[in-house]
Coordinates of C-alpha atoms and ligand atoms in Angstrom, one line a residue:
M41 CA -0.1 -0.1 0.0
D42 CA 1.1 3.6 -1.1
P43 CA 2.5 4.9 2.5
S44 CA 0.8 8.6 1.9
F45 CA -2.3 6.5 1.7
R46 CA -1.7 4.6 5.2
V47 CA -1.5 8.3 6.4
V48 CA -5.4 9.0 5.1
L49 CA -6.3 5.6 6.2
Y50 CA -5.4 6.2 9.8
V51 CA -6.7 9.7 9.8
L52 CA -10.2 8.7 8.6
F53 CA -9.9 5.4 11.0
L54 CA -9.8 7.7 13.8
A55 CA -12.7 9.7 12.3
M56 CA -15.0 6.6 12.8
F57 CA -14.2 7.1 16.6
Y58 CA -13.8 10.5 17.5
S59 CA -15.5 13.9 16.5
V60 CA -13.0 14.7 13.5
T61 CA -14.7 16.1 10.3
D62 CA -12.3 15.1 7.4
A63 CA -14.3 13.2 5.1
G64 CA -15.5 14.8 1.9
F65 CA -19.3 16.8 1.4
F66 CA -20.0 14.0 -1.5
S67 CA -19.9 10.8 1.2
A68 CA -22.8 11.8 3.3
V69 CA -26.3 14.0 2.3
A70 CA -26.3 15.0 5.7
R71 CA -23.3 17.0 5.4
L72 CA -25.2 18.5 2.4
E73 CA -27.8 19.6 4.6
K74 CA -25.6 21.3 6.8
L75 CA -23.6 23.0 3.5
V76 CA -27.1 24.5 2.4
Q77 CA -27.6 26.3 5.3
E78 CA -24.0 27.4 6.2
E79 CA -24.1 28.8 2.3
R80 CA -26.6 31.5 3.2
E81 CA -24.9 32.7 6.2
I82 CA -21.5 32.9 4.4
V83 CA -23.3 34.7 1.3
A84 CA -24.8 37.5 3.8
A85 CA -21.6 38.0 5.9
V86 CA -19.8 38.6 2.4
K87 CA -22.7 40.9 1.1
Q88 CA -22.2 42.8 4.5
H89 CA -18.8 42.9 4.2
I90 CA -19.1 44.6 0.5
Q91 CA -21.5 47.0 1.4
N92 CA -19.0 48.3 4.1
G93 CA -16.7 49.0 1.6
G94 CA -14.5 45.9 2.1
K95 CA -12.6 44.4 -0.8
V96 CA -12.9 41.0 -1.8
S97 CA -11.2 38.5 -4.6
A98 CA -12.6 38.8 -8.1
D99 CA -13.3 34.9 -7.2
M100 CA -15.4 35.8 -4.4
K101 CA -17.2 38.7 -6.1
R102 CA -18.2 36.5 -8.7
Y103 CA -19.4 33.9 -6.2
V104 CA -21.7 36.2 -4.5
D105 CA -23.1 37.7 -7.4
S106 CA -24.3 34.5 -9.2
F107 CA -25.9 33.3 -5.8
D108 CA -29.4 34.2 -6.5
D109 CA -31.3 35.4 -3.4
N110 CA -34.4 33.7 -4.5
N111 CA -32.0 30.3 -3.9
T112 CA -32.5 30.9 -0.4
V113 CA -36.3 30.1 -0.6
P114 CA -36.4 25.9 -0.9
E115 CA -35.9 23.9 2.1
P116 CA -32.3 22.5 2.4
D117 CA -33.3 19.1 1.4
Y118 CA -34.5 20.6 -2.0
I119 CA -31.0 21.1 -3.3
A120 CA -29.0 18.4 -0.9
H121 CA -31.1 15.4 -2.0
H122 CA -30.9 15.9 -5.3
P123 CA -28.1 15.1 -7.6
V124 CA -27.9 17.8 -10.1
R125 CA -29.1 20.6 -7.5
A126 CA -26.5 19.8 -5.4
Y127 CA -23.6 19.4 -8.3
F128 CA -24.2 23.4 -8.6
L129 CA -24.1 23.7 -4.7
I130 CA -20.8 22.2 -4.7
K131 CA -19.7 23.6 -8.0
R132 CA -19.9 27.1 -6.7
L133 CA -18.8 26.6 -3.3
S134 CA -15.4 24.8 -4.6
K135 CA -14.9 28.0 -6.4
I136 CA -14.0 30.0 -3.4
T137 CA -11.0 29.3 -1.0
L138 CA -11.2 28.8 2.7
S139 CA -8.7 31.4 3.7
E140 CA -10.7 34.1 2.2
T141 CA -14.1 32.7 3.5
K142 CA -12.4 32.5 7.1
K143 CA -11.4 35.9 6.9
L144 CA -14.7 37.1 5.6
T145 CA -17.0 35.8 7.7
G146 CA -14.8 35.3 11.1
K147 CA -16.0 31.8 10.9
E148 CA -14.2 28.3 11.2
V149 CA -16.1 26.8 7.9
Q150 CA -15.5 23.8 5.9
L151 CA -15.8 24.2 2.1
P152 CA -16.1 21.7 -0.4
T153 CA -13.1 20.6 -2.6
V154 CA -12.1 19.9 -6.2
E155 CA -12.4 16.5 -4.9
D156 CA -16.1 16.7 -3.6
L157 CA -16.8 18.2 -7.5
H158 CA -15.1 15.5 -9.0
M159 CA -16.8 12.5 -6.9
T160 CA -20.3 14.6 -7.4
A161 CA -19.8 14.6 -11.0
L162 CA -19.0 10.8 -10.9
A163 CA -22.6 10.1 -8.6
L164 CA -24.2 12.0 -11.9
I165 CA -22.7 9.4 -14.4
V166 CA -23.3 6.5 -12.1
L167 CA -27.0 7.5 -11.5
Q168 CA -27.5 7.9 -15.1
D169 CA -25.7 4.6 -16.1
V170 CA -27.6 2.7 -13.2
Y171 CA -30.9 4.0 -14.1
S172 CA -30.9 4.8 -17.7
L173 CA -31.6 8.4 -16.6
D174 CA -32.7 10.0 -20.1
M175 CA -29.7 12.5 -20.3
R176 CA -31.7 15.8 -22.0
S177 CA -33.9 15.7 -19.2
L178 CA -30.7 15.3 -16.6
V179 CA -29.6 18.8 -18.3
Q180 CA -32.6 20.4 -16.9
G181 CA -32.1 19.1 -13.6
Q182 CA -35.1 16.5 -14.4
L183 CA -35.0 12.6 -13.4
V184 CA -36.6 10.3 -15.6
M185 CA -36.0 6.6 -15.8
V186 CA -36.3 5.0 -19.2
S187 CA -36.8 1.0 -18.9
Q188 CA -36.0 -0.9 -22.2
S189 CA -38.4 -3.9 -22.3
T190 CA -37.2 -7.2 -23.2
N191 CA -39.8 -7.9 -25.6
G192 CA -39.4 -5.2 -27.8
A193 CA -42.2 -3.1 -26.4
E194 CA -42.4 0.8 -26.1
P195 CA -39.6 1.4 -23.4
Q196 CA -41.3 2.2 -20.0
I197 CA -40.8 6.2 -19.1
T198 CA -40.9 6.9 -14.9
E199 CA -40.7 10.5 -14.0
I200 CA -39.0 10.7 -10.4
C201 CA -38.4 14.7 -10.5
G202 CA -39.8 17.2 -12.7
K203 CA -37.1 20.1 -14.0
D204 CA -36.2 23.4 -12.5
P205 CA -34.9 25.9 -14.9
T206 CA -32.7 27.5 -12.3
F207 CA -30.4 24.3 -12.4
T208 CA -29.7 23.9 -16.1
L209 CA -26.3 22.4 -16.7
D210 CA -24.4 24.1 -19.5
P211 CA -22.1 22.6 -22.0
S212 CA -19.2 23.2 -19.5
D213 CA -20.4 21.3 -16.9
T214 CA -21.3 18.1 -19.3
Y215 CA -17.7 18.4 -20.8
Y216 CA -16.6 18.5 -16.7
I217 CA -18.5 15.3 -16.5
G218 CA -17.2 13.6 -19.4
E219 CA -13.7 14.3 -18.7
V220 CA -14.5 12.7 -14.6
A221 CA -15.7 9.9 -16.7
C222 CA -12.3 9.4 -18.5
K223 CA -10.7 9.8 -15.6
E224 CA -12.7 7.0 -13.9
N225 CA -12.0 4.8 -16.8
K226 CA -15.5 4.8 -17.7
F227 CA -15.2 5.5 -21.4
Y228 CA -18.5 4.7 -22.6
Q229 CA -20.1 7.1 -20.5
A230 CA -17.7 9.8 -21.3
V231 CA -18.7 9.6 -24.8
L232 CA -22.5 9.8 -23.9
W233 CA -21.3 12.8 -21.9
F234 CA -19.3 14.4 -24.9
N235 CA -21.7 13.4 -27.1
L236 CA -24.3 15.2 -25.4
T237 CA -22.1 18.2 -24.9
L238 CA -21.6 18.6 -28.6
E239 CA -25.6 18.1 -29.4
I240 CA -26.4 21.3 -26.6
M241 CA -23.8 23.0 -28.2
R242 CA -24.8 23.0 -31.5
E243 CA -28.4 23.8 -30.8
K244 CA -26.7 27.3 -29.1
E245 CA -25.0 27.5 -32.3
K246 CA -28.0 26.7 -34.6
S247 CA -25.9 25.1 -37.3
L248 CA -23.5 22.8 -37.8
L249 CA -21.7 25.2 -40.2
K250 CA -20.5 27.5 -37.9
I251 CA -18.5 24.6 -36.2
G252 CA -14.9 26.3 -36.9
D253 CA -15.8 30.2 -36.8
E254 CA -17.6 29.9 -33.5
Q255 CA -17.2 32.7 -31.5
T256 CA -14.0 32.6 -29.4
D257 CA -14.8 35.2 -26.4
R258 CA -17.6 32.9 -25.1
P259 CA -17.0 30.9 -22.0
G260 CA -17.2 26.9 -22.3
P261 CA -15.5 24.8 -24.0
R262 CA -14.5 24.9 -28.1
M263 CA -16.4 22.4 -30.6
R264 CA -12.9 21.7 -31.8
D265 CA -11.8 20.6 -28.1
V266 CA -14.8 18.6 -27.9
L267 CA -14.8 16.9 -30.7
L268 CA -11.0 15.9 -30.3
K269 CA -12.0 14.5 -27.2
L270 CA -14.9 12.7 -28.2
A271 CA -12.6 11.3 -31.1
D272 CA -10.0 10.7 -28.3
T273 CA -12.6 8.7 -25.8
V274 CA -14.0 6.8 -29.0
Q275 CA -10.3 5.4 -30.1
K276 CA -9.8 4.2 -26.4
I277 CA -13.3 1.9 -26.8
K278 CA -12.4 0.6 -30.2
W279 CA -9.5 2.1 -32.6
D280 CA -11.1 3.4 -35.8
R281 CA -8.7 4.1 -39.0
D282 CA -10.6 6.7 -40.3
V283 CA -11.3 8.9 -37.1
F284 CA -7.7 8.4 -36.8
M285 CA -6.8 9.6 -40.2
A286 CA -9.1 12.6 -39.9
V287 CA -7.4 13.7 -36.5
S288 CA -4.4 13.8 -37.8
K289 CA -5.5 15.8 -41.1
L290 CA -6.6 18.6 -38.9
G291 CA -3.1 19.7 -37.7
A292 CA -2.2 22.5 -35.4
K293 CA -4.7 24.8 -37.4
K294 CA -7.2 26.8 -35.5
T295 CA -10.2 26.8 -37.8
N296 CA -10.3 24.0 -40.2
A297 CA -14.4 24.1 -40.6
E298 CA -14.5 21.1 -43.4
G299 CA -12.3 19.0 -41.5
L300 CA -14.0 19.2 -38.4
S301 CA -17.3 18.5 -39.9
H302 CA -15.7 15.5 -41.5
L303 CA -14.7 14.2 -38.5
S304 CA -18.0 15.1 -36.6
N305 CA -19.5 12.6 -39.3
L306 CA -17.1 10.0 -38.6
L307 CA -17.5 10.3 -34.7
E308 CA -21.3 10.1 -35.1
N309 CA -21.1 6.9 -37.1
A310 CA -18.1 5.4 -34.6
I311 CA -20.6 6.0 -31.4
S312 CA -23.8 4.7 -33.2
S313 CA -22.1 1.4 -33.2
L314 CA -21.0 1.7 -29.7
S315 CA -23.3 -0.5 -27.2
K316 CA -23.0 0.1 -23.2
P317 CA -20.4 -2.8 -21.7
I318 CA -22.5 -4.9 -19.9
R319 CA -20.9 -6.4 -16.6
T320 CA -22.2 -10.3 -17.3
E321 CA -21.1 -11.5 -14.0
I322 CA -24.4 -12.7 -11.9
P323 CA -24.3 -9.9 -9.3
H324 CA -23.8 -6.8 -11.7
I325 CA -26.2 -8.2 -14.5
N326 CA -28.7 -8.6 -11.6
Y327 CA -28.1 -5.6 -9.4
E328 CA -28.6 -2.9 -12.3
N329 CA -32.3 -4.5 -13.0
L330 CA -33.2 -5.0 -9.5
C331 CA -32.3 -1.6 -8.5
R332 CA -34.3 0.0 -11.3
L333 CA -37.3 -2.3 -10.1
G334 CA -37.0 -0.6 -6.6
V335 CA -37.4 3.0 -8.4
L336 CA -40.8 2.2 -10.4
K337 CA -43.8 2.8 -8.1
N338 CA -46.7 0.2 -7.9
R339 CA -44.7 -2.5 -9.0
A340 CA -46.1 -6.0 -8.5
P341 CA -45.8 -7.8 -5.1
H342 CA -42.9 -10.7 -4.6
P343 CA -44.5 -13.7 -6.0
T344 CA -43.8 -15.6 -2.7
L345 CA -44.7 -12.9 -0.3
T346 CA -46.5 -13.7 2.7
C347 CA -47.0 -11.5 5.7
R348 CA -47.9 -12.7 9.3
Y349 CA -48.0 -11.2 12.7
V350 CA -45.4 -13.2 15.1
R351 CA -44.4 -13.2 18.6
P352 CA -40.6 -14.2 18.5
N353 CA -40.7 -13.8 22.0
P354 CA -43.0 -12.9 25.1
Y355 CA -41.8 -8.9 24.5
F356 CA -44.4 -8.9 21.4
Y357 CA -47.2 -10.5 23.1
L358 CA -49.1 -7.5 23.2
S359 CA -48.0 -6.2 19.9
P360 CA -46.5 -8.6 17.7
A361 CA -43.9 -8.1 15.1
K362 CA -45.2 -7.7 11.5
M363 CA -42.9 -9.8 9.1
E364 CA -43.0 -10.2 5.7
L365 CA -40.9 -13.3 4.8
L366 CA -39.2 -12.1 1.8
H367 CA -37.0 -15.8 1.3
E368 CA -37.9 -19.0 3.3
R369 CA -35.5 -21.4 2.4
S370 CA -31.7 -20.5 3.3
P371 CA -30.7 -17.8 3.3
L372 CA -33.6 -16.9 5.3
V373 CA -34.7 -13.3 4.5
A374 CA -37.4 -11.7 6.5
L375 CA -39.1 -8.0 6.8
Y376 CA -40.4 -6.3 9.8
H377 CA -42.4 -3.4 9.8
D378 CA -42.6 -0.6 12.4
V379 CA -39.9 -2.3 14.3
I380 CA -38.3 0.9 15.5
T381 CA -39.9 4.2 16.8
D382 CA -39.3 8.0 15.3
K383 CA -37.8 8.5 18.7
E384 CA -35.4 6.0 18.8
V385 CA -34.3 6.8 14.9
N386 CA -33.6 10.4 15.9
K387 CA -31.8 9.2 19.0
M388 CA -29.5 7.1 16.6
K389 CA -29.0 10.1 13.9
D390 CA -28.2 12.2 16.5
I391 CA -25.3 10.2 18.1
A392 CA -24.4 9.1 14.6
L393 CA -24.1 12.5 13.6
R394 CA -21.4 13.6 16.0
R395 CA -18.9 11.4 14.6
M396 CA -19.2 10.4 11.0
G397 CA -16.2 9.2 8.9
R398 CA -16.1 8.0 5.5
S399 CA -17.4 4.2 5.5
P400 CA -13.9 1.8 4.8
V401 CA -14.3 -1.6 3.4
V402 CA -12.1 -4.5 4.5
A403 CA -9.1 -5.0 2.4
D404 CA -7.4 -8.0 1.2
D405 CA -4.9 -7.8 3.6
G406 CA -7.5 -7.4 6.4
G407 CA -7.1 -4.0 7.2
E408 CA -9.3 -1.2 6.0
M409 CA -9.6 0.9 2.9
F410 CA -11.5 3.4 1.4
S411 CA -13.0 2.3 -1.8
R412 CA -15.0 3.6 -4.8
T413 CA -17.4 0.7 -4.3
R414 CA -18.7 2.1 -1.3
V415 CA -19.6 5.8 -0.9
S416 CA -21.1 6.2 2.5
E417 CA -20.4 7.5 6.0
T418 CA -20.3 5.5 9.3
G419 CA -20.4 6.0 13.2
W420 CA -20.6 3.0 15.7
I421 CA -22.9 3.1 18.6
F422 CA -22.7 1.0 21.6
D423 CA -25.3 0.2 24.2
T424 CA -24.0 2.0 26.9
E425 CA -24.2 5.4 25.1
H426 CA -27.8 5.4 25.8
P427 CA -30.6 3.5 27.2
M428 CA -32.8 3.6 23.9
I429 CA -29.7 1.9 22.3
A430 CA -29.8 -1.1 24.9
K431 CA -33.2 -1.3 24.5
L432 CA -33.0 -1.8 20.5
S433 CA -30.2 -4.0 20.7
R434 CA -32.2 -6.4 23.2
R435 CA -35.1 -6.1 20.4
V436 CA -32.9 -7.5 17.9
G437 CA -31.9 -10.3 20.3
Y438 CA -35.5 -11.0 21.0
I439 CA -36.3 -11.2 17.4
T440 CA -33.7 -13.4 16.1
G441 CA -33.5 -15.4 19.4
L442 CA -29.7 -14.8 18.9
D443 CA -27.1 -13.5 22.1
V444 CA -26.5 -9.7 20.4
N445 CA -24.6 -8.9 23.3
L446 CA -20.8 -7.6 23.1
P447 CA -18.8 -9.4 21.8
Y448 CA -21.4 -11.5 19.9
G449 CA -23.0 -8.8 18.3
E450 CA -21.4 -5.9 16.9
A451 CA -22.3 -2.3 18.4
F452 CA -24.6 -0.7 15.9
Q453 CA -23.2 0.9 12.7
V454 CA -25.0 3.7 11.3
L455 CA -24.9 5.1 8.1
N456 CA -25.6 7.9 5.7
Y457 CA -25.0 7.3 2.0
G458 CA -23.6 10.2 -0.1
L459 CA -24.9 11.7 -3.5
G460 CA -25.8 8.8 -5.6
G461 CA -24.3 6.5 -2.4
F462 CA -24.3 2.9 -2.9
Y463 CA -22.8 -0.1 -1.9
E464 CA -21.9 -2.7 -4.6
P465 CA -22.8 -6.6 -4.2
H466 CA -21.6 -8.1 -1.3
V467 CA -21.5 -10.4 1.4
D468 CA -21.3 -9.7 5.0
Y469 CA -19.3 -12.6 6.5
F470 CA -15.3 -12.9 6.5
R471 CA -14.1 -14.7 3.5
D472 CA -10.3 -14.8 5.1
E473 CA -8.3 -15.2 8.3
Q474 CA -9.4 -12.2 10.5
P475 CA -8.3 -11.7 13.9
V476 CA -12.3 -11.2 14.8
L477 CA -13.0 -14.6 14.1
L478 CA -11.0 -16.2 16.8
T479 CA -12.5 -13.8 19.2
N480 CA -16.3 -13.2 18.2
G481 CA -16.3 -16.1 15.4
Q482 CA -17.9 -15.5 11.8
R483 CA -21.1 -13.3 11.4
I484 CA -24.3 -15.3 11.3
A485 CA -26.8 -12.9 10.9
T486 CA -27.6 -9.3 9.4
F487 CA -30.0 -7.1 11.0
L488 CA -30.4 -3.8 9.1
F489 CA -32.9 -0.8 10.3
Y490 CA -34.0 1.7 7.7
L491 CA -33.7 5.1 9.6
S492 CA -35.5 7.0 6.8
D493 CA -37.4 6.6 3.6
V494 CA -35.5 7.7 0.6
K495 CA -37.2 9.2 -2.8
A496 CA -35.9 7.6 -5.0
G497 CA -33.3 4.5 -5.3
G498 CA -31.5 3.1 -2.3
A499 CA -33.3 0.0 -2.4
T500 CA -31.3 -3.3 -0.9
V501 CA -31.2 -6.1 -3.2
F502 CA -30.5 -9.6 -3.1
T503 CA -28.5 -10.5 -6.2
R504 CA -28.7 -14.1 -6.5
L505 CA -32.2 -14.2 -4.7
N506 CA -33.8 -11.7 -7.2
L507 CA -35.3 -9.4 -4.3
T508 CA -35.6 -5.8 -4.1
V509 CA -36.1 -4.5 -0.6
P510 CA -37.2 -0.9 -0.8
A511 CA -35.8 1.2 1.9
V512 CA -38.8 2.0 4.3
K513 CA -38.6 4.3 7.6
N514 CA -39.0 2.1 10.7
S515 CA -38.8 -1.2 9.2
A516 CA -36.0 -3.6 9.2
V517 CA -34.6 -6.5 7.1
V518 CA -33.2 -9.4 8.4
F519 CA -31.1 -12.1 7.2
H520 CA -28.7 -15.1 7.6
D521 CA -25.3 -15.0 6.0
L522 CA -24.3 -18.6 7.2
K523 CA -26.5 -21.9 6.5
K524 CA -27.7 -24.1 9.4
S525 CA -24.1 -26.0 9.0
L526 CA -21.9 -22.7 9.3
A527 CA -20.8 -22.9 5.7
F528 CA -20.9 -19.3 3.7
E529 CA -24.1 -18.8 2.5
Q530 CA -23.3 -17.2 -0.9
D531 CA -27.1 -16.6 -1.7
S532 CA -26.7 -13.9 1.0
E533 CA -25.0 -11.6 -1.4
H534 CA -26.7 -8.3 -1.6
A535 CA -26.0 -4.5 -2.4
G536 CA -27.0 -0.8 -1.7
C537 CA -28.2 0.7 -4.7
P538 CA -27.3 4.0 -5.4
V539 CA -29.4 7.1 -3.8
L540 CA -31.0 8.8 -6.7
M541 CA -33.2 11.3 -4.4
G542 CA -33.1 11.9 -0.9
S543 CA -31.0 10.7 2.2
K544 CA -30.4 7.1 3.1
W545 CA -29.7 6.5 7.0
I546 CA -29.4 2.5 7.9
A547 CA -28.4 1.1 11.0
N548 CA -26.5 -2.5 11.0
K549 CA -25.8 -5.0 13.7
W550 CA -24.0 -7.9 12.8
I551 CA -24.5 -11.3 15.4
H552 CA -21.7 -13.6 15.6
T553 CA -21.5 -17.3 15.9
H554 CA -19.7 -17.1 19.4
G555 CA -22.0 -17.5 22.3
N556 CA -24.7 -18.5 19.7
E557 CA -23.8 -22.3 19.8
F558 CA -26.8 -23.4 21.2
R559 CA -28.9 -21.0 19.6
W560 CA -28.1 -21.2 16.0
P561 CA -30.1 -24.5 14.6
C562 CA -28.4 -27.2 13.3
G563 CA -29.9 -28.6 9.9
L564 CA -30.1 -32.4 9.0
T565 CA -27.9 -32.3 5.8
P566 CA -24.5 -30.4 5.5
E567 CA -26.3 -28.5 2.8
E568 CA -28.8 -26.9 4.6
Ligands
NAG692 C1 -36.2 37.0 -6.9 O1 -37.6 37.0 -7.1 C2 -38.1 38.4 -6.9 C3 -39.6 38.1 -7.0 O2 -40.2 37.1 -7.4 C4 -37.5 39.1 -8.5 O3 -37.9 40.7 -8.6 C5 -36.1 39.0 -8.5 O4 -35.7 39.7 -9.6 C6 -35.2 37.5 -8.4 N1 -34.4 37.6 -7.9 C7 -33.1 37.2 -8.8 C8 -31.8 37.3 -8.6 O5 -33.5 36.5 -9.8
NAG693 C1 -25.2 11.3 -29.5 O1 -25.6 12.5 -30.3 C2 -26.6 12.3 -31.2 C3 -27.4 14.2 -31.4 O2 -26.0 15.2 -31.7 C4 -27.9 11.8 -31.0 O3 -28.7 11.5 -32.0 C5 -27.4 10.4 -30.4 O4 -28.3 9.5 -30.3 C6 -26.1 10.5 -29.6 N1 -25.8 9.1 -29.1 C7 -25.7 8.6 -28.0 C8 -25.2 7.2 -28.2 O5 -26.1 9.0 -27.3
NAG694 C1 -33.2 -13.9 -11.3 O1 -33.5 -13.5 -12.6 C2 -32.5 -13.6 -13.3 C3 -32.8 -12.6 -14.9 O2 -34.1 -12.5 -14.7 C4 -32.5 -15.2 -14.0 O3 -31.9 -15.5 -14.9 C5 -32.3 -16.2 -12.5 O4 -32.8 -17.4 -13.1 C6 -33.2 -15.6 -11.5 N1 -32.9 -16.7 -10.3 C7 -33.8 -17.0 -9.6 C8 -33.2 -17.4 -8.3 O5 -34.9 -16.4 -9.5

């Protein structure tokens, strides 16, 4: 591992246990909600400073001038819970410097960085890709999912959010997003964003003939640059001799309308023959389909769906738990409704908000690392911190019939997902030797509380069981990670779908084999 990376690791590891805020804004929507509030204070303070005859830098002046007073009207959620609107928030704030802002406002503030902007652009790329969002709508801040049907029927259109002309991406934004896609080696997505950039620019310039002699004083990318960048990206996917020749012929000449038109035509052809690279491994092919199902409203109930009232313990004698059995044979997957109260939810969020750091994943060498496969923030909450938390742990024990006391059950892990935040298909058991296996044993069951609704996206999907579980506040999904024989239950593989709109909060509790030797039922055959 790169030594500088280790340092970052260490700092963020501390952040999980102490109140250190050094993770990016992109990694938790809760941070963005706060940023919307803070921005209003920053703008007010800077405007005051200018009114009093104070000097500010050109960047700061441009920033406060561009800030529409009418922006302050909507709720923070209106901006923080929407990927395109949040992109604008982060973009304008990443253009001003921390030192000047501190000087002018006299306050300790945290501002988004270029990495935040990069990751927010990446969120837009991922969301567009996973949910097949219509790009022309996305440009206007409108979220429209287009589901291609398999039997050749008309595609199904689902509008998730209407447009708001205040938040319209311009060619410099779509070009920037394309560049981010390139840097992330998502060349097909980059082609889509560059192609979209050209499309918007052409509409603005009205005619293709103007291609070589656009006005050079307007802001934003030049058409020549976009075409060259698009050509370069197309070549990375599939080398094309004609495109190569056309680019070489262009030479260094700045204006060559004919050559650019020719290149543009060649690229149009080349692009139309490209298709989205499909990840054919089972988890991934099912993952995206199941995630899209989670966004569709009024979808058919699960075919094997059964609901019942259950009393797993005398605690539930008067008010039985409402259980939906989603998968009965191993691995058991059950959904419990209204199993945590609003008050308990708020208590958990309160405690977690004070100590969040970006969620690590377990690396091959057993250490922790941060990964693009998981974008969310984590805080651990122990039973001793509040009687309400201890009570919740007991409830998990009653429902599962397992011993969830430390160290057999882990502390609650509370997460807030970021913009487009997701967790790719994974299993919760440890595949390799880990020190925790000796002391606590393997993870046998996962108990996952939903602490918020999600406006769109953010479902939990079981990639091998074809199951989509929507995030519904106050419910919990429970599943087994091991078979009765304690063998790995590969079918427990699951994923957190990207959050398309809203803020997703969950709390996990993992329960281990140690301490549960006599509570975990044995099966009759090794396969069980
Ligand atoms: C804000 O709204 C008011 C009234 O709706 C309008 O007069 C004003 O021009 C708007 N301000 C900006 C900067 O657009
Ligand atoms: C590229 O843009 C053109 C319009 O300029 C559009 O017709 C075409 O569908 C786009 N191609 C892709 C793959 O998005
Ligand atoms: C899940 O769905 C996929 C594709 O629709 C199908 O091939 C697979 O057999 C299904 N698996 C189960 C367990 O139903």
